[in-house]
Short mmCIF file of C-alpha atoms and ligand atoms in Angstrom, two decimals:
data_model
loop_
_atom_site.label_atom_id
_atom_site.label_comp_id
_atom_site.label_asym_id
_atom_site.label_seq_id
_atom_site.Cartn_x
_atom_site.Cartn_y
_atom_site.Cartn_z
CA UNK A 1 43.30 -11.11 -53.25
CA UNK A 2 41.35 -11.59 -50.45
CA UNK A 3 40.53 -9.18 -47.65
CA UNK A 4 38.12 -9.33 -44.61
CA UNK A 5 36.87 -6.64 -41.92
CA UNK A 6 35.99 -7.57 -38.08
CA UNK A 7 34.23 -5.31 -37.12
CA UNK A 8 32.14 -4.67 -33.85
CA UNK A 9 34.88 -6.60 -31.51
CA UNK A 10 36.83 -5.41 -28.27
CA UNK A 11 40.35 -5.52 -29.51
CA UNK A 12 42.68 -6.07 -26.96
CA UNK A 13 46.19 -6.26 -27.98
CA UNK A 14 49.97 -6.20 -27.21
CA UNK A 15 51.70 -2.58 -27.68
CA UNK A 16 54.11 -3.13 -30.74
CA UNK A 17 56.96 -1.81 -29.34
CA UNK A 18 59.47 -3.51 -31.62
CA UNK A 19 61.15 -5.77 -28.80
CA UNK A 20 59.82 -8.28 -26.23
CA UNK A 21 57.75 -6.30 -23.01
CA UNK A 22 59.52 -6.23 -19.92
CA UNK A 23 59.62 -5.26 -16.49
CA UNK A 24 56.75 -2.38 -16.11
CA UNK A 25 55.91 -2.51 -19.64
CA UNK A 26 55.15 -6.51 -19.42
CA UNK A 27 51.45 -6.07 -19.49
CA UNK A 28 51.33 -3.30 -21.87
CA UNK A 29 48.13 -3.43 -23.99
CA UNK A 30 46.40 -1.40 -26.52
CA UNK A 31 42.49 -1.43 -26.42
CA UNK A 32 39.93 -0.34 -29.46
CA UNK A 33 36.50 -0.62 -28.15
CA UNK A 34 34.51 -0.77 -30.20
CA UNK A 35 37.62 -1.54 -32.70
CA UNK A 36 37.92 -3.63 -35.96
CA UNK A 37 40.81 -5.07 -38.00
CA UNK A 38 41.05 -5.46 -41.87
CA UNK A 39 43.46 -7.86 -43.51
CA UNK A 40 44.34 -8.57 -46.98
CA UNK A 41 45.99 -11.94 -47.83
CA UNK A 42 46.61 -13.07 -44.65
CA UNK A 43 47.83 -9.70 -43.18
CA UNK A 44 47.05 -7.19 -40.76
CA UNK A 45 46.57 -3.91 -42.81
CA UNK A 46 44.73 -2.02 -40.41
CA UNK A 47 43.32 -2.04 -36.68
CA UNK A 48 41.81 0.65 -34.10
CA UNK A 49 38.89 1.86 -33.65
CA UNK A 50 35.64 1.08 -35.89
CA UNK A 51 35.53 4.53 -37.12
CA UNK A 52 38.77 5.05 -37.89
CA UNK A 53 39.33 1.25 -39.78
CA UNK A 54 35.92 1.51 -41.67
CA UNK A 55 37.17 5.06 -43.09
CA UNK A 56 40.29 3.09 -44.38
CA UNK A 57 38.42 0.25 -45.84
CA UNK A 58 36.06 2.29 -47.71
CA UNK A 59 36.43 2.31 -51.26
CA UNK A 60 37.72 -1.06 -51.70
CA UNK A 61 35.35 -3.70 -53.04
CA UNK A 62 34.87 -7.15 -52.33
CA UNK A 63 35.66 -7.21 -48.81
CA UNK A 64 34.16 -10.12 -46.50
CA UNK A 65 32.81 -8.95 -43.20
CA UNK A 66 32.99 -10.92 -40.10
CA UNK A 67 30.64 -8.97 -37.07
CA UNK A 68 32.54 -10.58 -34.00
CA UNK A 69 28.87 -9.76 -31.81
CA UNK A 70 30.95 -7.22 -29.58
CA UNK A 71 33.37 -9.94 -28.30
CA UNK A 72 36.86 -9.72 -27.06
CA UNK A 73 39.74 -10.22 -29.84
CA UNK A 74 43.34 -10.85 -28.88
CA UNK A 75 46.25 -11.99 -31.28
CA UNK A 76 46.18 -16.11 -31.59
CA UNK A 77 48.43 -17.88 -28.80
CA UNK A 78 52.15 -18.54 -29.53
CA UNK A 79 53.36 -22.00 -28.15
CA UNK A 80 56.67 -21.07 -27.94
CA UNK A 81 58.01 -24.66 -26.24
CA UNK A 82 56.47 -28.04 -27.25
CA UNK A 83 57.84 -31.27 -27.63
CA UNK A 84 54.51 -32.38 -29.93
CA UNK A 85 56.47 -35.41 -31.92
CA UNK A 86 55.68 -38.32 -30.43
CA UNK A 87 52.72 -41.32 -30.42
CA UNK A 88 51.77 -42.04 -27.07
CA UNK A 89 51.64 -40.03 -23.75
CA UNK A 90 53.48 -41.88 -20.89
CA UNK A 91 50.08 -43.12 -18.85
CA UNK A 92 51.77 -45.72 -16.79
CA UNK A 93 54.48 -42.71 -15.69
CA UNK A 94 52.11 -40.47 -14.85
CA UNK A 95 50.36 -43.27 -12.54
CA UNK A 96 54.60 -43.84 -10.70
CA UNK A 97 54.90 -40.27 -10.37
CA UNK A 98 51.82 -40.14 -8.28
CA UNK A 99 53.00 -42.76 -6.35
CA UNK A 100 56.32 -40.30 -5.47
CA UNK A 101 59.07 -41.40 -8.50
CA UNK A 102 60.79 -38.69 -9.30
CA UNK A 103 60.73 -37.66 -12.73
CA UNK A 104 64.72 -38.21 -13.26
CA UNK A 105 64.77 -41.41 -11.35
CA UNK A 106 62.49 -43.02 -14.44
CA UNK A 107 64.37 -41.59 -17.05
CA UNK A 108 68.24 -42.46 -15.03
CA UNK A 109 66.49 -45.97 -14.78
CA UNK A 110 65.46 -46.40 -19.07
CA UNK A 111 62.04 -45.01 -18.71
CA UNK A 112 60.91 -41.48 -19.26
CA UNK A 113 61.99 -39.90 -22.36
CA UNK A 114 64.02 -43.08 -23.76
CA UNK A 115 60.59 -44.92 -23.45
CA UNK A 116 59.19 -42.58 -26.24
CA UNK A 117 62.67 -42.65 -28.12
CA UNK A 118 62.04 -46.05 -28.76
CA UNK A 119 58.67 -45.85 -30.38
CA UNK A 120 59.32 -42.98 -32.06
CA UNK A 121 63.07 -44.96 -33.50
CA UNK A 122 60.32 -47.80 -34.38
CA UNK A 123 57.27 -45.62 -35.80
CA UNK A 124 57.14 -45.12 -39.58
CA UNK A 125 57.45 -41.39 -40.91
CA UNK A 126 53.90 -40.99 -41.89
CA UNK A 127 52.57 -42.47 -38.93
CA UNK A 128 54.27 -40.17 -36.82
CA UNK A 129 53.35 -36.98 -38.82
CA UNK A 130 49.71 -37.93 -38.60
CA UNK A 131 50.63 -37.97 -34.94
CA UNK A 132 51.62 -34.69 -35.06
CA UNK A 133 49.21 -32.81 -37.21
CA UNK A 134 46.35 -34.03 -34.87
CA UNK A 135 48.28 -32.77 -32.37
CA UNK A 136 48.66 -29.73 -34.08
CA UNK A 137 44.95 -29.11 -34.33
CA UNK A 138 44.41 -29.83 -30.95
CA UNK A 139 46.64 -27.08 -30.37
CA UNK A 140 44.42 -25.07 -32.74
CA UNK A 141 41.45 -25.33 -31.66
CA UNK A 142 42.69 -24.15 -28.24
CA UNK A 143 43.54 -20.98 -29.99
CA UNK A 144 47.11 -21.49 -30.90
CA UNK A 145 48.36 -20.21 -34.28
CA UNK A 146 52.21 -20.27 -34.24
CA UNK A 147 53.64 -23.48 -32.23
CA UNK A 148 57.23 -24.17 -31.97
CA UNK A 149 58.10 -27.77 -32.19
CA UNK A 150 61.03 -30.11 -30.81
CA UNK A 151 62.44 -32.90 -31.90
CA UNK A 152 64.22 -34.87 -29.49
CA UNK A 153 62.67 -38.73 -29.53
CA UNK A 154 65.09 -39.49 -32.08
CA UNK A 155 68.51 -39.34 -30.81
CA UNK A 156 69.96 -40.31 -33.88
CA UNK A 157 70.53 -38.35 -36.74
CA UNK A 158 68.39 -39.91 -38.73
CA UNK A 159 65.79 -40.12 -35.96
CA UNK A 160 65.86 -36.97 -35.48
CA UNK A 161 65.25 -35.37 -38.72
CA UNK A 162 62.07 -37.75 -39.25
CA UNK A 163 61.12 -35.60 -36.55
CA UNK A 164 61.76 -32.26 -37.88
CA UNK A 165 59.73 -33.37 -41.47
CA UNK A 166 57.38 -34.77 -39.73
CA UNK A 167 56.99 -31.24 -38.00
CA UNK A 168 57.47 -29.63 -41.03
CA UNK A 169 54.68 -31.73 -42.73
CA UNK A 170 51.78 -30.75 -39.87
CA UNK A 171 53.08 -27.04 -40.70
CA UNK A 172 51.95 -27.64 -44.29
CA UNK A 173 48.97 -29.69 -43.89
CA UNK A 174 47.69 -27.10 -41.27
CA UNK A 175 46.73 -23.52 -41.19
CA UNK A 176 49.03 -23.00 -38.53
CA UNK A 177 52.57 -21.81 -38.40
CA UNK A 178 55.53 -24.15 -36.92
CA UNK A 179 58.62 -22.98 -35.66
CA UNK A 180 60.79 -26.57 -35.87
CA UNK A 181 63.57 -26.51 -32.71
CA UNK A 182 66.52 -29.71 -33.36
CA UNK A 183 66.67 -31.07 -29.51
CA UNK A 184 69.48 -33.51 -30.35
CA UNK A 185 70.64 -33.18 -26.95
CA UNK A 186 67.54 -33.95 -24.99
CA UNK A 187 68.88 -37.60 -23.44
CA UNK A 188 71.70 -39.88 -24.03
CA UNK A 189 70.51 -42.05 -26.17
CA UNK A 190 71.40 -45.90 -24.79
CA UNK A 191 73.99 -46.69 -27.80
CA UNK A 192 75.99 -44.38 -25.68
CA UNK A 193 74.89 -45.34 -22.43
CA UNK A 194 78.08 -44.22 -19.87
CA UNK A 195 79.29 -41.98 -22.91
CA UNK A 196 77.48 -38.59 -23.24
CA UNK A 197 80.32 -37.29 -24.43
CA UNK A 198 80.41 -39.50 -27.47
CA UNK A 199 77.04 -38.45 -28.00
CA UNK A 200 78.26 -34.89 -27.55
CA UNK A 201 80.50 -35.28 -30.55
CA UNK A 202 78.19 -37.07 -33.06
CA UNK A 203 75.50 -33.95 -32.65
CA UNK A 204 78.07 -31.37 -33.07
CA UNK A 205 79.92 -33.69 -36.13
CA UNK A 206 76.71 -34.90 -37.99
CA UNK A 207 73.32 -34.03 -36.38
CA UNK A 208 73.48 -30.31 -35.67
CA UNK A 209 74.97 -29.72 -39.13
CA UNK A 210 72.73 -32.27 -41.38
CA UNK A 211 69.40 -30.33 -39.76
CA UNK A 212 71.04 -27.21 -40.61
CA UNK A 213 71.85 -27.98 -43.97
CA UNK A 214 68.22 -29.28 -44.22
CA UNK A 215 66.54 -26.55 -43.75
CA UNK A 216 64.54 -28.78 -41.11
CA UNK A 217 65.04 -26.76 -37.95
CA UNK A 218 65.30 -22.92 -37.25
CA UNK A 219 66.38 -23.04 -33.51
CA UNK A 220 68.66 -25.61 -31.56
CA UNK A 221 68.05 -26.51 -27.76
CA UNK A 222 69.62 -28.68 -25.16
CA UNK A 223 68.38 -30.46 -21.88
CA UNK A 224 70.76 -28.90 -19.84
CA UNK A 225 70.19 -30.69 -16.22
CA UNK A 226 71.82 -32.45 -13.67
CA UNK A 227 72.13 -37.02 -14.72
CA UNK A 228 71.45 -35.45 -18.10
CA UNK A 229 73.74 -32.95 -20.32
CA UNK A 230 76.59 -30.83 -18.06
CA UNK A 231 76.88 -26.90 -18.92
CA UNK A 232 79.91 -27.85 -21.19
CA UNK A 233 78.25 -29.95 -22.85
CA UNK A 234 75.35 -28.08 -24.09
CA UNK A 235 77.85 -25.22 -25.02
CA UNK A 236 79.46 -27.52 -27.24
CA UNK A 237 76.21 -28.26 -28.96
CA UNK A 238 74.69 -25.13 -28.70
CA UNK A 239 77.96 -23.04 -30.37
CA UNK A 240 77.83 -26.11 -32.88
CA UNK A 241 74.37 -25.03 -33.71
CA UNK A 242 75.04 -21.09 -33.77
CA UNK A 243 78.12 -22.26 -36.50
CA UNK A 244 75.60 -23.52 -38.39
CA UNK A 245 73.05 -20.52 -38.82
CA UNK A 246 71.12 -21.62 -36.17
CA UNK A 247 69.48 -19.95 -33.34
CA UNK A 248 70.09 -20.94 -30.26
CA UNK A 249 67.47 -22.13 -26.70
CA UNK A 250 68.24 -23.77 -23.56
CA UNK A 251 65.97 -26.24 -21.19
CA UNK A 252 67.31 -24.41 -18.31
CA UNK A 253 67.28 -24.97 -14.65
CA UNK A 254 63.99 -27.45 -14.91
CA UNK A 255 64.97 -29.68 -11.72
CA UNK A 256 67.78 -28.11 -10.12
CA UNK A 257 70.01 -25.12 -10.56
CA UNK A 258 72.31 -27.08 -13.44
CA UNK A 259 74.09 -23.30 -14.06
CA UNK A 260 71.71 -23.09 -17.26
CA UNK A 261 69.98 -19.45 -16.92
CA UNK A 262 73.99 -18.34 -16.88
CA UNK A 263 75.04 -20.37 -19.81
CA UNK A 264 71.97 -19.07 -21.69
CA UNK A 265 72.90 -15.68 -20.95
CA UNK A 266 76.16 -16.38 -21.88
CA UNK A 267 75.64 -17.67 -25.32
CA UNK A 268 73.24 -14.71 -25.75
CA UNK A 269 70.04 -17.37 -26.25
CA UNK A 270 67.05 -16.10 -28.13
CA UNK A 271 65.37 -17.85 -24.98
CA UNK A 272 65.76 -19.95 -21.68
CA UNK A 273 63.31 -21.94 -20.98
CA UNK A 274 61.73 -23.46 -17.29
CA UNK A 275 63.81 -21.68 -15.33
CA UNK A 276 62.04 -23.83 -11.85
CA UNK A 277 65.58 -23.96 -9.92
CA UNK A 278 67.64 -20.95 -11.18
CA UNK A 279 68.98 -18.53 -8.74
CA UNK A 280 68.69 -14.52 -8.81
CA UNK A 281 72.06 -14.54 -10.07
CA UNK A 282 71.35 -16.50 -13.31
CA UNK A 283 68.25 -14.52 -13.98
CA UNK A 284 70.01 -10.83 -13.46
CA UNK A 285 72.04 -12.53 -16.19
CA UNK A 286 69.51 -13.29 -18.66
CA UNK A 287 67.67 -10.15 -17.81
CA UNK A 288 70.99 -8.48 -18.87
CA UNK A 289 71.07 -10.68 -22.23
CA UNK A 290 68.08 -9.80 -23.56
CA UNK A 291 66.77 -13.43 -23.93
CA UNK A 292 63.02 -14.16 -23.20
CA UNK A 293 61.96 -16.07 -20.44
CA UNK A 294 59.77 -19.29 -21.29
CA UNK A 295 57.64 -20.69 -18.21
CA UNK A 296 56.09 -23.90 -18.78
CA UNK A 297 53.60 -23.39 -15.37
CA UNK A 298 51.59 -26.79 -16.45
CA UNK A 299 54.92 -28.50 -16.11
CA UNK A 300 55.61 -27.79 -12.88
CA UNK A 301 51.44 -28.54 -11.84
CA UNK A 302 51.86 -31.60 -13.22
CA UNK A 303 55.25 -32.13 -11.24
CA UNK A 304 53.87 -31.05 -8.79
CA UNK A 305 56.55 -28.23 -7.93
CA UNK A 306 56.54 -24.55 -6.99
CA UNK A 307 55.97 -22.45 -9.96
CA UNK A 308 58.87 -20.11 -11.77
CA UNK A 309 59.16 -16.95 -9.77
CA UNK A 310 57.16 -15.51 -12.60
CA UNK A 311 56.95 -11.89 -10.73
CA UNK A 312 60.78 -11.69 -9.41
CA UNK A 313 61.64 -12.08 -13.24
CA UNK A 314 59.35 -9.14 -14.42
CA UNK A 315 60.88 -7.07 -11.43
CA UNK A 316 64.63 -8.02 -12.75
CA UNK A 317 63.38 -6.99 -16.35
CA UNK A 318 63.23 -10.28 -18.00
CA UNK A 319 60.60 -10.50 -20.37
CA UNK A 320 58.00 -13.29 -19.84
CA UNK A 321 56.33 -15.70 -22.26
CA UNK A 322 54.75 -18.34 -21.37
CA UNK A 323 54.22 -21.74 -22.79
CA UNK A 324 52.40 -25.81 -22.93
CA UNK A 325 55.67 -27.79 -22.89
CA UNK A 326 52.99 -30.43 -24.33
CA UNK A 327 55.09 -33.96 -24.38
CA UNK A 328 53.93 -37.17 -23.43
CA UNK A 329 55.34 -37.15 -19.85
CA UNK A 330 56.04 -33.95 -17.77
CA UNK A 331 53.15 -31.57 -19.27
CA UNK A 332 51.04 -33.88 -21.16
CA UNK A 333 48.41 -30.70 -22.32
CA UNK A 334 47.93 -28.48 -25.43
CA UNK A 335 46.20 -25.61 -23.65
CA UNK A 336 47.30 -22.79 -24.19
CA UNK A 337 44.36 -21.00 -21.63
CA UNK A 338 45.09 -23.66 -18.90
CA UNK A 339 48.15 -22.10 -19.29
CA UNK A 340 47.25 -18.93 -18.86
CA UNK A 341 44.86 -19.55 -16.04
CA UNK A 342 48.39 -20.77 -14.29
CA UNK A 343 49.98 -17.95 -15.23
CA UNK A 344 47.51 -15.61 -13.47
CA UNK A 345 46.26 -17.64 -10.48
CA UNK A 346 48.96 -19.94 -10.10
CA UNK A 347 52.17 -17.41 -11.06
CA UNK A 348 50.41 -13.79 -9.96
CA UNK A 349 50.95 -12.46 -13.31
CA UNK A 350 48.66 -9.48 -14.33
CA UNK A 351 45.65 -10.79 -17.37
CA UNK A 352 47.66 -8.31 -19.66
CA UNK A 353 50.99 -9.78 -18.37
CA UNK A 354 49.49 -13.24 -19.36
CA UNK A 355 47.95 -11.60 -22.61
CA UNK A 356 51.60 -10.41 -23.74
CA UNK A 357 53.66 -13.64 -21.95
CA UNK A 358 51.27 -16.01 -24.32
CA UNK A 359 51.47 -13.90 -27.54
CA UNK A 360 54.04 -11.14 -28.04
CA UNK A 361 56.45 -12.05 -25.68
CA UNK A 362 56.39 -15.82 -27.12
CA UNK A 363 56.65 -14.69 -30.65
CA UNK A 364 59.57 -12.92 -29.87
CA UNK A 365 60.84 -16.37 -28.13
CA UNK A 366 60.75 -18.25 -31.20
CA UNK A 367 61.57 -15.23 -33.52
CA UNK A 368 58.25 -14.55 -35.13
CA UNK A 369 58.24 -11.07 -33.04
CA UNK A 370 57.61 -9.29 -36.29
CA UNK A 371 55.45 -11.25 -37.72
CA UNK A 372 52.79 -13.14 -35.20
CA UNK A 373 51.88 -12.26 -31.52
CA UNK A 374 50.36 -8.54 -31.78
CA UNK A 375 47.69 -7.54 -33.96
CA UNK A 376 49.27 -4.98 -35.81
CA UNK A 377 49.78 -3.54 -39.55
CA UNK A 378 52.04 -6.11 -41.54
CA UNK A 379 51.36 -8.78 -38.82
CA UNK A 380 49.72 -12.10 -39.71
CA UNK A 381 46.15 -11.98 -39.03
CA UNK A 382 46.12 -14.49 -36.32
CA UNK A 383 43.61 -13.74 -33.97
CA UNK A 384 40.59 -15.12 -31.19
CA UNK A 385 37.27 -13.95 -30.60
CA UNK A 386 36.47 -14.76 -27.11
CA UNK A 387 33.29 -16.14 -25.52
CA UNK A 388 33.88 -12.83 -22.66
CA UNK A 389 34.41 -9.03 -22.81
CA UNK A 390 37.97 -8.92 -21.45
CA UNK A 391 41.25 -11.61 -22.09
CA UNK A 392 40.71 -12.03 -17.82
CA UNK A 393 37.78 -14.96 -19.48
CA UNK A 394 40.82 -17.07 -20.49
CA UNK A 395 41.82 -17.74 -16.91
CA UNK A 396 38.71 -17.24 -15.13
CA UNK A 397 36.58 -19.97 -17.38
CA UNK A 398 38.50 -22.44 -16.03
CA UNK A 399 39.75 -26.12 -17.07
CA UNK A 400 38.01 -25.04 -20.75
CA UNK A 401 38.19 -22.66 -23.18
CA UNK A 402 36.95 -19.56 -24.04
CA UNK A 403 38.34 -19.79 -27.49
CA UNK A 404 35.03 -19.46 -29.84
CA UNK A 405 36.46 -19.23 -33.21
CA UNK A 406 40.54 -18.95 -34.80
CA UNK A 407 41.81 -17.21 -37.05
CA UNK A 408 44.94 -18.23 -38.95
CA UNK A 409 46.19 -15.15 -41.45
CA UNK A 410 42.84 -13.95 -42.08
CA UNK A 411 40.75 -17.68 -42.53
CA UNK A 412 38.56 -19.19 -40.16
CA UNK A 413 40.64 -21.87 -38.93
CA UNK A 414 38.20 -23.08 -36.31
CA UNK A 415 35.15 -24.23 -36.01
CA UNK A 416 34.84 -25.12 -39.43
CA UNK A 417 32.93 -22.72 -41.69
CA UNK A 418 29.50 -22.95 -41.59
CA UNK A 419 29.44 -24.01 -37.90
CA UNK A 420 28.33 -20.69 -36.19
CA UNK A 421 30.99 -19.90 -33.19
O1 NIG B 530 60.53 -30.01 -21.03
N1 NIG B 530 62.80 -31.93 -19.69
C1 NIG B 530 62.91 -32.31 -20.80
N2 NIG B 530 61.96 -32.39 -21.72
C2 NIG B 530 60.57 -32.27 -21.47
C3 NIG B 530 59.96 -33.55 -21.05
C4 NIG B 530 59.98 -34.55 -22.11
C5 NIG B 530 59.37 -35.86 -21.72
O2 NIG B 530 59.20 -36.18 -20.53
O3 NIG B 530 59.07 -36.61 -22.66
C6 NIG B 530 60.28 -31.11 -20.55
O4 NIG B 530 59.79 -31.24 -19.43
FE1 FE B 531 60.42 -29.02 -22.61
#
């Protein structure tokens, strides 16, 4: 058994309402000043205000103390959409897109996403899960403690579940939690160059079910965009993956309005994510749904294209998270407060909107709503102390963070102990 108090922080928190935060409730937040939290194993046993969580703790013995100095303390970020599996970021892509090649045109013409299939196909299983779990605590470090990983660089069955282990394997050898996502259907791979279809059928025959019957992935997703996969066709794979126990996302509407936000809607997805091109239509619909809205804002910076109409969606009711898309070509970043900092000065949400869109609203988008996201009673005690007084430091301390120590259920995950925060 081990338990620890905070004690002497500014909690600032998501209301635990059970259910994502929409619409006017979006930025709800709960604040405890001065508040502490006590956990036990890992888990949230009790949080409010000092008073009130010192008279709880007292009595029991042995309990570590952290003083947080009167700092803010918000639940750890929840990546809820990254595509972290891969060895190299796409430099040379990066330096064509400046020079005005579209993003599809590279992949359409072998680059792009097959570029990164390839060394991924070629790169040994261990090399690629070292890959990942530096990746991993990159992401922790910037104060992320629940990050939901894609596979997709595969395109094979076998290539694709090296993937998912090798996910699985940086969710063991880190205190973080990973929520693995198959993305079979992220590109045609080129055995079946002029063939999606055939493609189509091996993922809903072999790939889908294998991962399944793995226990390697929890969610399954689907590129759904124009040159790419059609509506049908990530319906086939998508009711495929809901056959076989598995939850169900869509990479909706990144480019241009491909009909995804509907089909989402329509197969009543946990979440649709980008969402760049959809029209009010397919958003009413999701809204309607009850799936969670993923925004990927450092995507479309680094595309250079408007952001998601982040404040239509909370008007329509459509609960907001927001996340890194980290991947070697369209969002090559693992900041979650870059992210943020988009979110508010590049999307006009609220800093509570942003609070809840990065953590409860997130957690709900990879279905850890009960668990992570909120710091709360039987919730993991993942949590941030902040180098400011309010969660408005995360944008505002801009281009780096104002992450000064993680959490991860209960331990100091970052910096290392000893090294004063
Ligand atoms: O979400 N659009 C598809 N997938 C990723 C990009 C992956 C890549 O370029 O490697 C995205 O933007
Ligand atoms: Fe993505």
């Amino acid at each position: 058994m081990s338990a620890t108090l905070f004690r002497n922080a500014r909690i600032v928190t998501p209301r635990d309402d059970g259910r994502p935060l929409a619409g006017p409730r979006q930025g709800l937040v709960t604040t405890h000043d001065p508040g502490a939290l006590l956990c036990r194993d890992g888990i949230i046993e009790a949080v409010g205000t000092e008073r009130g969580v010192l008279d709880a703790a007292r009595g029991s013995s042995g309990i570590a103390e952290v003083d947080c100095g009167g700092r803010c303390m918000v639940p750890g970020f929840v990546d809820p959409h990254t595509h972290l599996c891969f060895l190299e970021p796409r430099e040379a892509e990066f330096l064509q897109r400046l020079d005005g090649v579209p993003y599809l045109d590279i992949l359409a013409a072998g680059g792009g996403i097959l570029s990164t299939v390839a060394s991924v196909r070629a790169a040994p299983e261990a090399e690629l899960a070292e890959a990942v779990r530096k990746r991993v605590f990159a992401c922790l470090r910037l104060g992320t403690t629940t990050v939901e990983i894609k596979s997709g660089y595969g395109l094979s069955t076998e290539a694709e579940l090296k993937q998912l282990r090798a996910a699985a394997a940086a969710g063991r050898g880190t205190p973080l939690t990973v929520v693995p996502t198959l993305l079979g259907a992220h590109a045609v791979p080129p055995e079946f160059a002029g063939d999606a279809e055939g493609y189509v059928d091996l993922l809903v025959a072999e790939t889908v079910p294998a991962a399944a019957r793995a226990g390697l992935a929890r969610f399954c997703d689907a590129f759904c965009e124009r040159g790419v996969f059609t509506p049908a066709q990530c319906r086939r794979v998508l009711e495929a993956a809901r056959r076989a126990g598995l939850g169900v996302k869509l990479h909706a509407d990144e480019v241009h309005d491909s009909g995804g936000a509907a089909l989402a809607a329509s197969l009543g997805a946990v979440s649709a994510e980008h969402l760049l091109s959809s029209g009010e239509a397919g958003l009413a619909a999701l809204a309607a749904a009850g799936s969670v809205a993923v925004l990927l804002p450092a995507t479309a910076w680094a595309l250079r294209k408007p952001y998601a109409p982040a404040r239509r969606m909370v008007e329509l009711g459509l609960p907001v998270a927001v996340a890194t898309d980290c991947n070697p070509g369209s969002s090559y970043t693992e900041s979650m407060p870059f992210v943020v900092g988009l979110a508010v000065l590049g999307m006009g949400l609220s800093v509570n909107e942003a609070l809840v869109a990065s953590t409860l609203n997130a957690a709900y988008a990879v279905g850890e709503g009960g668990r992570a996201g909120c710091l709360a009673p039987g919730r993991r005690a993942d949590l941030l102390l902040l180098d400011g007084e309010t969660p408005g430091i995360i944008a505002f301390h801009a281009g780096v963070s104002a992450v000064s120590a993680v959490y991860a259920r209960g331990e100091r995950a970052w910096p290392a102990a000893g090294v004063q925060p």
